[in-house]
Short mmCIF file of C-alpha atoms in Angstrom, two decimals:
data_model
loop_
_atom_site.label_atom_id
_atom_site.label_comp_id
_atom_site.label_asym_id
_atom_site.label_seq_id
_atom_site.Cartn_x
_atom_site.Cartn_y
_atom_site.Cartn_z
CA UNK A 1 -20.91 -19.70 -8.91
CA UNK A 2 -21.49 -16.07 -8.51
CA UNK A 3 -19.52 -14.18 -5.84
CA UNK A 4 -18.02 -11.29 -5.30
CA UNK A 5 -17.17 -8.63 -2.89
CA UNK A 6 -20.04 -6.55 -1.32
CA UNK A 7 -19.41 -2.85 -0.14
CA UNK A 8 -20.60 0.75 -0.51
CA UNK A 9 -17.27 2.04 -2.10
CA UNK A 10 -15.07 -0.44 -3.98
CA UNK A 11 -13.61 1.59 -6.72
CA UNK A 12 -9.84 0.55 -6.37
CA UNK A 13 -10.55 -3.27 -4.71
CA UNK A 14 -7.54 -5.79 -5.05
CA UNK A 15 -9.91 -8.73 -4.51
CA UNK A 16 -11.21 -9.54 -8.55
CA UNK A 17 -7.26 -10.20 -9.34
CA UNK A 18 -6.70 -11.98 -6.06
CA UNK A 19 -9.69 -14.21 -6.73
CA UNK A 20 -8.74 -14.54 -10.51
CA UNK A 21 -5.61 -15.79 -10.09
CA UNK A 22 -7.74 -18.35 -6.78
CA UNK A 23 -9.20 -19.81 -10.66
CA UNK A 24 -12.67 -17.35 -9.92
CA UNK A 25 -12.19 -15.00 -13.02
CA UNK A 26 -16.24 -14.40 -12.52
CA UNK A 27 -15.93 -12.33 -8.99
CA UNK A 28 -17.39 -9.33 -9.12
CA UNK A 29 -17.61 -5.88 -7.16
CA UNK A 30 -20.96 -4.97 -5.83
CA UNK A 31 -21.59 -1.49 -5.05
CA UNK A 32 -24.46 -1.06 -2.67
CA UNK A 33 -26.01 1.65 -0.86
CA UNK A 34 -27.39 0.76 3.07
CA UNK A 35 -30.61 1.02 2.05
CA UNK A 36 -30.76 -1.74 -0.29
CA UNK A 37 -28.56 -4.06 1.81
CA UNK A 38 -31.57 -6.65 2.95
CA UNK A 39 -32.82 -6.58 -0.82
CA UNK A 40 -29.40 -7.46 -2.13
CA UNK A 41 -28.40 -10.04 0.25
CA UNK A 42 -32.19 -11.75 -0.68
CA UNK A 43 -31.27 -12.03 -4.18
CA UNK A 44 -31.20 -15.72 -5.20
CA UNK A 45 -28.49 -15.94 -7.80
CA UNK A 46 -25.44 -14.79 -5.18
CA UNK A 47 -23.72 -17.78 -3.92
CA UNK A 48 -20.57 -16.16 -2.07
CA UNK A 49 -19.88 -12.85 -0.76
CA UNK A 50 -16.67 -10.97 0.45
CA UNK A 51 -17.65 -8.00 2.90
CA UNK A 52 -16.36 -4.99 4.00
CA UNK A 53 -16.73 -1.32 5.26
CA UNK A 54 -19.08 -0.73 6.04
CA UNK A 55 -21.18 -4.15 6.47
CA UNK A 56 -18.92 -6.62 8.82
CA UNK A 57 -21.84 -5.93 11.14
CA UNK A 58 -24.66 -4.63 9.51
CA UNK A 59 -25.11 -8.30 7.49
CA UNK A 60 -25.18 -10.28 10.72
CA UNK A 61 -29.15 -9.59 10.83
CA UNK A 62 -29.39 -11.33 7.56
CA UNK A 63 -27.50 -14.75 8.16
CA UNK A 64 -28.88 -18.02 9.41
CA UNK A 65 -25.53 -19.13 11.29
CA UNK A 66 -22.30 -17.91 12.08
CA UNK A 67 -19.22 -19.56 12.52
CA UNK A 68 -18.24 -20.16 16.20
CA UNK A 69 -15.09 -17.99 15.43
CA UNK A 70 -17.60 -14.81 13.87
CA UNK A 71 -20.34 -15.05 16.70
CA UNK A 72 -17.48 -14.20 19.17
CA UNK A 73 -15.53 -11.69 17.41
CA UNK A 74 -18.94 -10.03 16.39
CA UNK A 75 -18.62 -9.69 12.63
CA UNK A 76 -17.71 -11.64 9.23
CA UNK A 77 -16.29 -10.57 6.18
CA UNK A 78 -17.33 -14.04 4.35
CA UNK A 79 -20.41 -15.39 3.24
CA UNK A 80 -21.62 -18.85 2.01
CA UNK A 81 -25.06 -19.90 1.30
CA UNK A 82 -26.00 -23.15 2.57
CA UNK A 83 -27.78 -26.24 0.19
CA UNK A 84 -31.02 -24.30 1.22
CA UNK A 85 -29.95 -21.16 0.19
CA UNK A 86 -29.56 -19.19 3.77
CA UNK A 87 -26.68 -17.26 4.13
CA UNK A 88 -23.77 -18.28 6.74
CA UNK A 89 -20.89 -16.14 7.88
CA UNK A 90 -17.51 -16.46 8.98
CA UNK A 91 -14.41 -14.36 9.93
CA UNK A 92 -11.35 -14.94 7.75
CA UNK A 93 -9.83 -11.82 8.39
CA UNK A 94 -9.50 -13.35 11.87
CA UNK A 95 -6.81 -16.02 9.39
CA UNK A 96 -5.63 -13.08 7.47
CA UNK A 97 -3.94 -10.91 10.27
CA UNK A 98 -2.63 -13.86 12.05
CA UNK A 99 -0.62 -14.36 8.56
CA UNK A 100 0.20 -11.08 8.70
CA UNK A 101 1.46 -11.38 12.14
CA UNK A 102 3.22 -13.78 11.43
CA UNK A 103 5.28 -12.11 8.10
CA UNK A 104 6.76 -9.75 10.51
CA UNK A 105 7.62 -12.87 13.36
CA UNK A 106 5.31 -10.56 15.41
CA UNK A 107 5.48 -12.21 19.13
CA UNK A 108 2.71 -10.28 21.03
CA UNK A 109 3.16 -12.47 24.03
CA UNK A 110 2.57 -9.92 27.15
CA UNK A 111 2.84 -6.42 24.98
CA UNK A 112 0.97 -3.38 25.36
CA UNK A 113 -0.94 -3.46 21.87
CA UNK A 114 -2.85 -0.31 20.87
CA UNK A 115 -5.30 -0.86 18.04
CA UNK A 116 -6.35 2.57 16.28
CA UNK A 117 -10.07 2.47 15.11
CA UNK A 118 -13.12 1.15 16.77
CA UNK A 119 -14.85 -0.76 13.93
CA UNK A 120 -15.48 -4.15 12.64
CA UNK A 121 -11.85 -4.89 11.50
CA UNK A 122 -10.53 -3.38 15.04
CA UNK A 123 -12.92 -5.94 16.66
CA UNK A 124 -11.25 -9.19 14.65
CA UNK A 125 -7.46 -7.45 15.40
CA UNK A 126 -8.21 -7.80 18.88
CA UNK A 127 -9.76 -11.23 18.74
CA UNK A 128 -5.85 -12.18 17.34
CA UNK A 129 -4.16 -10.54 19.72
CA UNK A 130 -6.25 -12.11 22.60
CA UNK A 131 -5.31 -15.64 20.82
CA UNK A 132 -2.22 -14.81 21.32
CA UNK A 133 -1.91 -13.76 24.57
CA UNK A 134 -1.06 -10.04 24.30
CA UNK A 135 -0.72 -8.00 27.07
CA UNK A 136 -2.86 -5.08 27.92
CA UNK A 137 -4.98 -4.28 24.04
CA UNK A 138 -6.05 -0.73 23.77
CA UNK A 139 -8.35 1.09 21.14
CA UNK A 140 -8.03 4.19 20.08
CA UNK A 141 -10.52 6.06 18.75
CA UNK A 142 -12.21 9.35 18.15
CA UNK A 143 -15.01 9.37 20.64
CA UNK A 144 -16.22 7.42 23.69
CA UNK A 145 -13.07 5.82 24.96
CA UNK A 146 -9.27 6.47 25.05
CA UNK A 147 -8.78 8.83 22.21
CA UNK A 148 -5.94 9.94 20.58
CA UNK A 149 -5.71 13.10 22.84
CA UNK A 150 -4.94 10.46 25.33
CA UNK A 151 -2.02 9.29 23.26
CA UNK A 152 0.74 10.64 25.33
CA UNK A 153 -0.36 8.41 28.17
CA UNK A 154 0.29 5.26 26.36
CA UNK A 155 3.94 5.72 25.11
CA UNK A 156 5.06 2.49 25.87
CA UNK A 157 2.92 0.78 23.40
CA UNK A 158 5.17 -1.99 21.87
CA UNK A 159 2.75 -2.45 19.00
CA UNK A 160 0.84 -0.75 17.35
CA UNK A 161 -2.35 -1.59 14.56
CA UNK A 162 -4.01 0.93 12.37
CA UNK A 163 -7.31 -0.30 11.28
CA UNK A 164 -9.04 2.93 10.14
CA UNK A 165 -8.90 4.33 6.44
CA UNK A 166 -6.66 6.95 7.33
CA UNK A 167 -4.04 7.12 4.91
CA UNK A 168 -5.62 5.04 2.23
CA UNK A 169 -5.63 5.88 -1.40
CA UNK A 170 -6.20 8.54 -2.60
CA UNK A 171 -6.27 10.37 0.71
CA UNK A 172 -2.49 9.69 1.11
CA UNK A 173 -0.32 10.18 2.78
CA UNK A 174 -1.62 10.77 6.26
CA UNK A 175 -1.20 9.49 9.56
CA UNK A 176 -2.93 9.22 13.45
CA UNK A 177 0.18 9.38 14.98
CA UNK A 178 4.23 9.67 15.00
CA UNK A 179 5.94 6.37 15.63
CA UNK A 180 8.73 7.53 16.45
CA UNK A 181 6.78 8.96 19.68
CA UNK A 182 6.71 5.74 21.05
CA UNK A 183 10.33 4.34 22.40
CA UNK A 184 9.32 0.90 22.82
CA UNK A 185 7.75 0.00 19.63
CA UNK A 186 8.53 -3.29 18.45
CA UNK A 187 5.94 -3.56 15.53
CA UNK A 188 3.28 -1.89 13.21
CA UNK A 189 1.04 -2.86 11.46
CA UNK A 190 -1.57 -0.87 9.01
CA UNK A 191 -4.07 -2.96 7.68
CA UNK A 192 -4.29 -0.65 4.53
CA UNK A 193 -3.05 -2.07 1.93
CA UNK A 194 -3.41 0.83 -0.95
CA UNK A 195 -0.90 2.23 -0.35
CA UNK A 196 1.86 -0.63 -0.22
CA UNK A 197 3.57 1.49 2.29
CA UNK A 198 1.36 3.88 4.23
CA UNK A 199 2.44 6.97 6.10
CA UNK A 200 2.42 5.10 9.06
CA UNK A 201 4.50 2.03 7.75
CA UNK A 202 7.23 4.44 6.18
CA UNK A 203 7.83 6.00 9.30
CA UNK A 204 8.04 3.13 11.10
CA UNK A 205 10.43 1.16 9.20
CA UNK A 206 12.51 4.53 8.46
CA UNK A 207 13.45 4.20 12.35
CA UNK A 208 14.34 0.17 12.25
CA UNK A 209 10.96 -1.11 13.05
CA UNK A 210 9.16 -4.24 11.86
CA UNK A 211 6.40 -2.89 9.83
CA UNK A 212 3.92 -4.10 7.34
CA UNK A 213 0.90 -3.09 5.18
CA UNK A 214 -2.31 -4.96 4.63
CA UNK A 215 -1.61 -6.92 1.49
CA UNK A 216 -0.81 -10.16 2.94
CA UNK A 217 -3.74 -9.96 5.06
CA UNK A 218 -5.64 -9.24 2.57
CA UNK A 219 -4.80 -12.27 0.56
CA UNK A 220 -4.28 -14.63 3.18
CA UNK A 221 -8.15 -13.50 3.58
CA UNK A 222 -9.02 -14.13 0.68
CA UNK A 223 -7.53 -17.67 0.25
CA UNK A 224 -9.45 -18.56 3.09
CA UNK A 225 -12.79 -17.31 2.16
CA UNK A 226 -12.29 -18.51 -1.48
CA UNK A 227 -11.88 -22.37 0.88
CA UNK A 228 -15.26 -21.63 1.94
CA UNK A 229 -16.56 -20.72 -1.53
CA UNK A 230 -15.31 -24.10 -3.11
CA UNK A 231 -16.09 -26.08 -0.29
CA UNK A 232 -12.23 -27.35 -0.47
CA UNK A 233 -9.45 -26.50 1.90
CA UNK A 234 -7.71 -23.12 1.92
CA UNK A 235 -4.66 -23.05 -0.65
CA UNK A 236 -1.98 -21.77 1.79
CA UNK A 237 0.69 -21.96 -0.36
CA UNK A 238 -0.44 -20.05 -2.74
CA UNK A 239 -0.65 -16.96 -0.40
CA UNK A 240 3.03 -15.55 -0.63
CA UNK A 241 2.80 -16.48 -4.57
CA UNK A 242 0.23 -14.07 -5.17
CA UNK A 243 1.49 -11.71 -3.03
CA UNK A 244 4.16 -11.58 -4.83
CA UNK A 245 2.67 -11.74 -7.84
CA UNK A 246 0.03 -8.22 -6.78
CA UNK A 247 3.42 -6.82 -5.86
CA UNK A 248 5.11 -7.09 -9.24
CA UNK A 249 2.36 -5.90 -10.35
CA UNK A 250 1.16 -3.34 -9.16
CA UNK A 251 4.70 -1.32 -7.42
CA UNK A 252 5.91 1.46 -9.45
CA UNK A 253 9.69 1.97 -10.69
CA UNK A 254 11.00 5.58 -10.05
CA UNK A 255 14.14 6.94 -11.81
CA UNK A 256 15.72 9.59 -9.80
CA UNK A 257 19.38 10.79 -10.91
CA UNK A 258 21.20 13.83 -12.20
CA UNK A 259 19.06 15.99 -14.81
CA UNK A 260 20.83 14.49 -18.20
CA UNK A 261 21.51 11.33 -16.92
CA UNK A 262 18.81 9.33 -19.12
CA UNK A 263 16.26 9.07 -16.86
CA UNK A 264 13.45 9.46 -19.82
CA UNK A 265 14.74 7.11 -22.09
CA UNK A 266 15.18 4.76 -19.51
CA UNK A 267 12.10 4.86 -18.64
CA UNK A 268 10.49 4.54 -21.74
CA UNK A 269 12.63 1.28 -22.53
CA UNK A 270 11.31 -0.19 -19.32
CA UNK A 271 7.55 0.95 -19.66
CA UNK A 272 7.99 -0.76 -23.48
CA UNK A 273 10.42 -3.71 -21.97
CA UNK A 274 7.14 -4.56 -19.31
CA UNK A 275 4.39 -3.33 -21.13
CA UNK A 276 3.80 -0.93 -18.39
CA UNK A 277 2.62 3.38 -18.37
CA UNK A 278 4.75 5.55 -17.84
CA UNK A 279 5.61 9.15 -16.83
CA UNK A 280 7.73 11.84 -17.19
CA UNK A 281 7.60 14.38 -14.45
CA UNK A 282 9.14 17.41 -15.96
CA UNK A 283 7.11 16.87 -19.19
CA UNK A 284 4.09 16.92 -17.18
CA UNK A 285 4.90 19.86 -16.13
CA UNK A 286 5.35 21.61 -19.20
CA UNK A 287 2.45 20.41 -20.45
CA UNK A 288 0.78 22.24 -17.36
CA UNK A 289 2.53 25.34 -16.69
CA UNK A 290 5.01 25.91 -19.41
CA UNK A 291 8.36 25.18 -20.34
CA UNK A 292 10.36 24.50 -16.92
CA UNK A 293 13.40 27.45 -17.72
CA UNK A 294 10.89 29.95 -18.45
CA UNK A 295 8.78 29.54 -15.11
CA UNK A 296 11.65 28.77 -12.95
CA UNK A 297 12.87 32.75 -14.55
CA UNK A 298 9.82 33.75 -13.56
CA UNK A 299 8.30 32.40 -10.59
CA UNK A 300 11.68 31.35 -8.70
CA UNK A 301 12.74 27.79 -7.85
CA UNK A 302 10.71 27.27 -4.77
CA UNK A 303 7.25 27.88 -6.75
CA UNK A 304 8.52 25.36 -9.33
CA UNK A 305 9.86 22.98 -6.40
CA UNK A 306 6.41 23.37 -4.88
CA UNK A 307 4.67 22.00 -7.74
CA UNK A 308 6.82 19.59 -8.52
CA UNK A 309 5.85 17.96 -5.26
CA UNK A 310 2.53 18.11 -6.21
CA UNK A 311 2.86 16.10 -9.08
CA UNK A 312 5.10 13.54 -6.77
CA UNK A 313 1.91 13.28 -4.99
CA UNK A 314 -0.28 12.90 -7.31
CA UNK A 315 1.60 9.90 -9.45
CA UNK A 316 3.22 8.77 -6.62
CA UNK A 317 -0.19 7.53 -4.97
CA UNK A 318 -0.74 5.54 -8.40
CA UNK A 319 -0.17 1.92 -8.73
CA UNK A 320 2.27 -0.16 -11.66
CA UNK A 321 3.63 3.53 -13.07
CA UNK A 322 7.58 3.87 -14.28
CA UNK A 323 7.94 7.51 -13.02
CA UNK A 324 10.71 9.00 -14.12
CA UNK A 325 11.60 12.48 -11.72
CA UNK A 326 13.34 15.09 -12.64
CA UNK A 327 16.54 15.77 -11.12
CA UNK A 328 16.05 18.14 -8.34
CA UNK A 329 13.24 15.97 -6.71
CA UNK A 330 15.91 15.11 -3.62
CA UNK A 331 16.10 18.67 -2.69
CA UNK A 332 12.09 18.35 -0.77
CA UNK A 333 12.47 15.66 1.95
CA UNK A 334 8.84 15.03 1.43
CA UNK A 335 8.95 13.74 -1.82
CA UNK A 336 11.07 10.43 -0.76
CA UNK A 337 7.52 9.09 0.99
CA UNK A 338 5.01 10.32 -1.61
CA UNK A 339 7.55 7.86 -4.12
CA UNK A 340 8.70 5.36 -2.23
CA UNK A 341 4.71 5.12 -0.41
CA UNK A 342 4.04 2.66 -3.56
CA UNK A 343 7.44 2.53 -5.57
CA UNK A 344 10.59 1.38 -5.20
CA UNK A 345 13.36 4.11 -5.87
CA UNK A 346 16.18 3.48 -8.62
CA UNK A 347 19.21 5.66 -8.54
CA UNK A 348 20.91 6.24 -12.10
CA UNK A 349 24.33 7.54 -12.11
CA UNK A 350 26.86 7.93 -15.10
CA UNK A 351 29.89 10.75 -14.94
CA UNK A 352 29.70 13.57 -14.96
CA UNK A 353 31.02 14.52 -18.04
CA UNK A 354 28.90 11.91 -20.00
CA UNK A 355 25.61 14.36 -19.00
CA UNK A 356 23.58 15.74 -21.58
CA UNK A 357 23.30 18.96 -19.09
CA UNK A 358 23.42 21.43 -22.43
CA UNK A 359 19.58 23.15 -22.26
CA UNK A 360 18.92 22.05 -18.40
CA UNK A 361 17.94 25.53 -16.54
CA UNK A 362 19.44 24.29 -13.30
CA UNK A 363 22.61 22.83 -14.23
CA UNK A 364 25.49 24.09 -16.21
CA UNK A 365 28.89 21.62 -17.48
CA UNK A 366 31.85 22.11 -15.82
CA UNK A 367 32.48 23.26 -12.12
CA UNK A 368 29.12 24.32 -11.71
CA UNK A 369 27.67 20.77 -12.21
CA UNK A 370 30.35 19.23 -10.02
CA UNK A 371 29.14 21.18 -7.40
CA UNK A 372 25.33 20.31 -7.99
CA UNK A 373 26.29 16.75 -8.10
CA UNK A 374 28.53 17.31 -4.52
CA UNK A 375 25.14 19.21 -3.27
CA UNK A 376 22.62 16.29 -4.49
CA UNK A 377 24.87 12.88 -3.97
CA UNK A 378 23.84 12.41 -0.67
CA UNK A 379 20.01 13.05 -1.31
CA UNK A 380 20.26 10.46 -3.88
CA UNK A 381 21.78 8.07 -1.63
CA UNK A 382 19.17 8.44 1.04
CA UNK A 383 16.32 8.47 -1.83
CA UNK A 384 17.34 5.50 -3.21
CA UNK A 385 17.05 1.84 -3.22
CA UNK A 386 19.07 0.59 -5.13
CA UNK A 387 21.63 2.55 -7.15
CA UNK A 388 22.98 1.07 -10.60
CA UNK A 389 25.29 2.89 -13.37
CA UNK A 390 23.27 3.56 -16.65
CA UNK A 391 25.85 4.20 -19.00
CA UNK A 392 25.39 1.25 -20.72
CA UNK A 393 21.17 1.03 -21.43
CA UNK A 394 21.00 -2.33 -22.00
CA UNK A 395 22.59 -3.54 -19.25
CA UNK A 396 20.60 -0.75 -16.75
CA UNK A 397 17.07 -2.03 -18.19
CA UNK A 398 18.14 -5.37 -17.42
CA UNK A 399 19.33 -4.84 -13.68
CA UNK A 400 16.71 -2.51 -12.62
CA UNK A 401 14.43 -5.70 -13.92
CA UNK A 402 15.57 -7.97 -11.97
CA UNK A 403 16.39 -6.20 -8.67
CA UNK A 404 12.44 -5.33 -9.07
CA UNK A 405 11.27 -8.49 -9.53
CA UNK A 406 13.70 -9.87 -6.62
CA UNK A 407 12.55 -7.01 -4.20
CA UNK A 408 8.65 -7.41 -4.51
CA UNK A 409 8.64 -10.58 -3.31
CA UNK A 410 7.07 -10.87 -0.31
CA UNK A 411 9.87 -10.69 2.90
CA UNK A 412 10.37 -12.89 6.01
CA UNK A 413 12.26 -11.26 8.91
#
């Protein structure tokens, strides 16, 4: 059987693992421009197709049938040709979000729901929340209708649903709107799932509220359509397993701790221990602007703090990295989401007078570094997930493992 996904963009897809690990280790991407759409859909040798942006909609004109569920939402993201070869579609993303939904307990029952985007995936959001007899369902969007100029008027949205590509890798982070502008917000969901945690989904749970990413829709999707591929029923079960499974994979470990603390080598060990990249943010730096003293003499802290930021950006987008940070990355609020956006934060800690501080430009032994550490403990703590002792390597390498492995498994409220 050849299948695959079908799109105009699908550089950094999830959807040849998912469908690997589904027993389809032949699924493909297929990059196509509009223009060749209707001679790519007439090829004879594709069997199955995954869709997305932008052809939910454009491929209707090319099917023989739709599923009941597809003709009234008014797009598909799965197609299956027939004995005779014609192509039929059907909406499975209308299955995926209702998993989704259903992750986060999300009872929609009566709420105002405000959907951000007006495109094909918008169209099979609202489809669920009809189905499950939301209140009053709004779309945002950017021209002709409520837009988000009107936003201010709708403040007592209980939930809201991102379905455009703002905030999606690489363009990250980046956001529509503040949750924390709306006091009645009970749930959010952003269908992106690159990042694990968008912009929108730190926010939110940063203030207590249920909030999810895309992933399990994504797979739940996926299962579905890969039902319609075989011919046999969807594998449900599997579903949380390879979520979990994407997760492990693909989340990053960051080290953040006291400069000396053995960040680096810990890192290292783990990158060797789980045959994974990894990165040391303070060597990158050298490598790019020279040793860290000398420009921190020369250009002040704040240009070097700056830049450092930068690089927390631009590793902290990246997927299945150990980043290890040096130890002034606390001190820029920002940094905490451009880490924790697709990695989960590891605090080391030994005392203070185990620190290899000798040759560190911003910390010194003695009082000096007890008053860094009195400055920077609380930054830590808010940074961090989980926060383990590292004095002893072996036994550091071997918690951080399995608090990871424990913690990217998919959550039920």
């Amino acid at each position: 059987m050849l299948s695959g996904l079908l799109g105009e963009r699908l550089g950094h897809s999830y959807s040849p693992a998912i469908h690997a690990m589904l027993g389809n280790s032949h699924y493909q991407l297929f990059e196509v421009p509009p223009a060749d759409l209707g001679a790519f859909l007439a090829r004879p040798d594709l069997d199955a197709l995954n869709v997305t942006i932008p052809y939910k909609e454009a491929v209707r004109p090319y099917l023989y049938a739709e599923s009941d569920a597809a003709k009234a939402i008014g797009c598909v993201n799965s197609l299956v040709r027939d004995k005779l070869g014609r192509w039929i579609g059907h909406n499975t993303d209308f299955d995926g979000f209702a998993y989704l939904l259903d992750t986060l307990s999300g009872d929609v029952r009566g709420k105002k729901c405000l959907i951000l985007g007006g495109g094909a995936t918008s169209k099979t959001v609202h489809a669920v929340l009809a189905a499950r007899q939301a209140g009053e369902i709004l779309h945002i969007v950017r021209h002709d209708g409520i837009s988000y100029d009107d936003l201010p008027r709708h403040q007592d949205a209980e939930w809201i649903i991102n379905t455009t590509p703002v905030g999606m890798y690489p363009k990250t982070p980046a956001a529509l709107l503040h949750p924390a502008d709306f006091p009645a917000l009970e749930g959010l969901v952003d269908v992106i799932y690159n990042p694990l945690r968008s912009a929108l989904v730190l926010e939110a749970q940063a203030a207590g509220i249920p909030a999810s990413g895309g992933l399990p829709m994504l797979v739940a999707q996926a299962v579905y359509a890969h039902g319609y591929f075989t011919g046999q029923p969807p594998a449900l079960a599997r579903i949380e397993e390879i979520c979990n499974r994407l997760r492990s994979a693909r989340e990053n470990i960051v080290l953040i701790g006291m400069p000396g603390v053995g960040k680096s080598t810990l890192a290292q060990q783990l990158a060797d221990s789980l045959d994974r990249p990894w990165v040391d943010l303070d060597d990158v730096f050298a490598a790019e602007y020279g040793p860290t003293g000398d420009f921190i003499t020369t250009q002040g802290e704040e240009a070097f703090r700056r830049l450092e930021t930068a690089l927390a950006e631009r590793y902290g987008k990246e997927s299945g990295l150990i980043i290890a940070c040096g130890g002034g990355i606390v001190t820029r609020p920002e940094n905490e989401g451009l880490l924790r956006q697709n990695g989960r934060i590891y605090h080391l800690t030994r005392p203070l007078e185990d620190l290899a501080w000798a040759g560190r430009p911003l910390s010194k032994g003695g009082a000096a570094l007890a008053a860094l550490w009195a400055e920077r403990a609380p930054l830590y703590r808010q940074f961090a997930d989980c926060t383990l002792s590292c004095t002893d390597l072996p036994a550091a390498l071997t918690a951080i493992k399995e608090d990871y492995f424990e913690n990217t498994r998919l959550k039920r409220p």
